[in-house]
Amino acid sequence: MPEPDTGPVPAPVPAPAPVPAPAPVGVPPAGGTVADAPPADFVPVDEAAPLGVEPTPTGHPAVDAALARLEALDGVPADAHVPVYEDVHQRLVDTLAALDRD
C-alpha cells in the first residue's frame, strides 16, 4: 500500500533570542543612563529600613495587642514577616470568633 502524500515539510521554528540578564542593583543597564538606575533612596531587600509606622489604637485590647505585634517587623527583612503576619491573623480571627460567641 503506498504512503499518503503529506505535503511539504514545514521549516523548523527558529529558537527565541536569549534574554539578557538584569543589571545588578544600582547599575544602569547596558546602553542605559543614570535615569535608568534605582533612585538614591532605594534600599535593597536585604537592608530593610524601619518604616516608623505605628498602629492606631482601636480601643479593643485584643485587637491592639495583635496589631502591636506588627511593630516588631519594623526594619526586619520581608522574608521574616510571614510568621508574624500569620500570628497576627490568627489572633484577629480568634478575637472575631470570641465576639460572635458573646
mmCIF file of C-alpha atoms in Angstrom:
data_model
loop_
_atom_site.group_PDB
_atom_site.id
_atom_site.type_symbol
_atom_site.label_atom_id
_atom_site.label_comp_id
_atom_site.label_asym_id
_atom_site.label_seq_id
_atom_site.Cartn_x
_atom_site.Cartn_y
_atom_site.Cartn_z
ATOM 1 C CA MET A 1 0.000 0.000 0.000
ATOM 2 C CA PRO A 2 1.525 3.404 -0.947
ATOM 3 C CA GLU A 3 2.240 6.036 1.733
ATOM 4 C CA PRO A 4 -0.149 9.025 1.689
ATOM 5 C CA ASP A 5 1.326 12.294 0.462
ATOM 6 C CA THR A 6 1.652 14.613 3.484
ATOM 7 C CA GLY A 7 2.779 17.654 1.519
ATOM 8 C CA PRO A 8 5.894 19.744 2.029
ATOM 9 C CA VAL A 9 7.835 19.503 5.275
ATOM 10 C CA PRO A 10 7.437 22.730 7.336
ATOM 11 C CA ALA A 11 10.533 24.787 8.053
ATOM 12 C CA PRO A 12 11.894 24.460 11.601
ATOM 13 C CA VAL A 13 10.812 27.150 14.063
ATOM 14 C CA PRO A 14 13.748 29.376 14.999
ATOM 15 C CA ALA A 15 14.798 29.409 18.673
ATOM 16 C CA PRO A 16 13.851 32.561 20.612
ATOM 17 C CA ALA A 17 16.552 35.151 21.151
ATOM 18 C CA PRO A 18 18.276 34.855 24.535
ATOM 19 C CA VAL A 19 17.036 37.250 27.219
ATOM 20 C CA PRO A 20 19.839 39.333 28.730
ATOM 21 C CA ALA A 21 20.384 39.041 32.488
ATOM 22 C CA PRO A 22 19.216 42.051 34.501
ATOM 23 C CA ALA A 23 21.846 44.556 35.583
ATOM 24 C CA PRO A 24 22.911 44.454 39.238
ATOM 25 C CA VAL A 25 21.032 46.805 41.556
ATOM 26 C CA GLY A 26 22.308 50.362 41.317
ATOM 27 C CA VAL A 27 23.935 49.822 37.920
ATOM 28 C CA PRO A 28 22.252 51.195 34.800
ATOM 29 C CA PRO A 29 21.568 48.572 32.112
ATOM 30 C CA ALA A 30 23.977 48.363 29.172
ATOM 31 C CA GLY A 31 23.415 51.399 26.986
ATOM 32 C CA GLY A 32 21.250 52.908 29.727
ATOM 33 C CA THR A 33 21.588 56.163 31.565
ATOM 34 C CA VAL A 34 21.731 57.185 35.189
ATOM 35 C CA ALA A 35 17.965 57.792 34.912
ATOM 36 C CA ASP A 36 17.581 54.004 34.449
ATOM 37 C CA ALA A 37 19.313 53.311 37.799
ATOM 38 C CA PRO A 38 17.301 52.976 41.040
ATOM 39 C CA PRO A 39 16.641 56.199 42.995
ATOM 40 C CA ALA A 40 19.224 57.359 45.540
ATOM 41 C CA ASP A 41 16.961 56.401 48.461
ATOM 42 C CA PHE A 42 16.469 52.822 47.170
ATOM 43 C CA VAL A 43 17.016 50.245 49.925
ATOM 44 C CA PRO A 44 17.770 46.661 48.803
ATOM 45 C CA VAL A 45 15.610 43.936 50.352
ATOM 46 C CA ASP A 46 18.465 42.618 52.478
ATOM 47 C CA GLU A 47 18.909 46.076 54.048
ATOM 48 C CA ALA A 48 15.360 46.769 55.274
ATOM 49 C CA ALA A 49 14.901 50.222 56.767
ATOM 50 C CA PRO A 50 12.414 50.983 59.538
ATOM 51 C CA LEU A 51 9.167 52.487 58.294
ATOM 52 C CA GLY A 52 8.367 54.190 61.575
ATOM 53 C CA VAL A 53 4.632 53.500 61.240
ATOM 54 C CA GLU A 54 2.743 52.972 64.488
ATOM 55 C CA PRO A 55 -0.673 51.314 64.576
ATOM 56 C CA THR A 56 -3.603 53.479 65.599
ATOM 57 C CA PRO A 57 -5.214 52.191 68.812
ATOM 58 C CA THR A 58 -8.627 50.651 68.198
ATOM 59 C CA GLY A 59 -9.809 50.686 71.818
ATOM 60 C CA HIS A 60 -10.226 46.911 71.781
ATOM 61 C CA PRO A 61 -7.382 45.400 73.879
ATOM 62 C CA ALA A 62 -7.158 42.092 71.985
ATOM 63 C CA VAL A 63 -7.024 43.832 68.594
ATOM 64 C CA ASP A 64 -4.491 46.384 69.853
ATOM 65 C CA ALA A 65 -2.295 43.569 71.214
ATOM 66 C CA ALA A 66 -2.409 41.749 67.855
ATOM 67 C CA LEU A 67 -1.568 44.908 65.910
ATOM 68 C CA ALA A 68 1.285 45.691 68.308
ATOM 69 C CA ARG A 69 2.973 42.517 67.052
ATOM 70 C CA LEU A 70 3.372 44.242 63.675
ATOM 71 C CA GLU A 71 5.677 46.821 65.270
ATOM 72 C CA ALA A 72 8.246 44.049 65.733
ATOM 73 C CA LEU A 73 8.597 43.898 61.942
ATOM 74 C CA ASP A 74 9.909 47.448 61.582
ATOM 75 C CA GLY A 75 13.334 47.171 59.966
ATOM 76 C CA VAL A 76 13.132 43.387 59.552
ATOM 77 C CA PRO A 77 13.598 41.890 56.032
ATOM 78 C CA ALA A 78 10.331 40.917 54.350
ATOM 79 C CA ASP A 79 11.105 37.186 54.300
ATOM 80 C CA ALA A 80 10.864 37.180 58.115
ATOM 81 C CA HIS A 81 7.398 38.796 58.120
ATOM 82 C CA VAL A 82 5.296 35.746 57.220
ATOM 83 C CA PRO A 83 5.260 34.025 60.648
ATOM 84 C CA VAL A 84 4.343 37.296 62.367
ATOM 85 C CA TYR A 85 1.582 38.025 59.828
ATOM 86 C CA GLU A 86 0.204 34.513 60.375
ATOM 87 C CA ASP A 87 0.247 35.018 64.150
ATOM 88 C CA VAL A 88 -1.497 38.405 63.904
ATOM 89 C CA HIS A 89 -4.067 36.949 61.513
ATOM 90 C CA GLN A 90 -4.825 34.080 63.879
ATOM 91 C CA ARG A 91 -5.154 36.467 66.838
ATOM 92 C CA LEU A 92 -7.622 38.616 64.895
ATOM 93 C CA VAL A 93 -9.610 35.551 63.779
ATOM 94 C CA ASP A 94 -9.790 34.361 67.395
ATOM 95 C CA THR A 95 -10.899 37.838 68.527
ATOM 96 C CA LEU A 96 -13.689 37.927 65.933
ATOM 97 C CA ALA A 97 -14.783 34.412 66.884
ATOM 98 C CA ALA A 98 -14.943 35.472 70.546
ATOM 99 C CA LEU A 99 -17.151 38.430 69.584
ATOM 100 C CA ASP A 100 -19.527 36.068 67.801
ATOM 101 C CA ARG A 101 -19.782 33.890 70.936
ATOM 102 C CA ASP A 102 -20.628 36.872 73.164
#
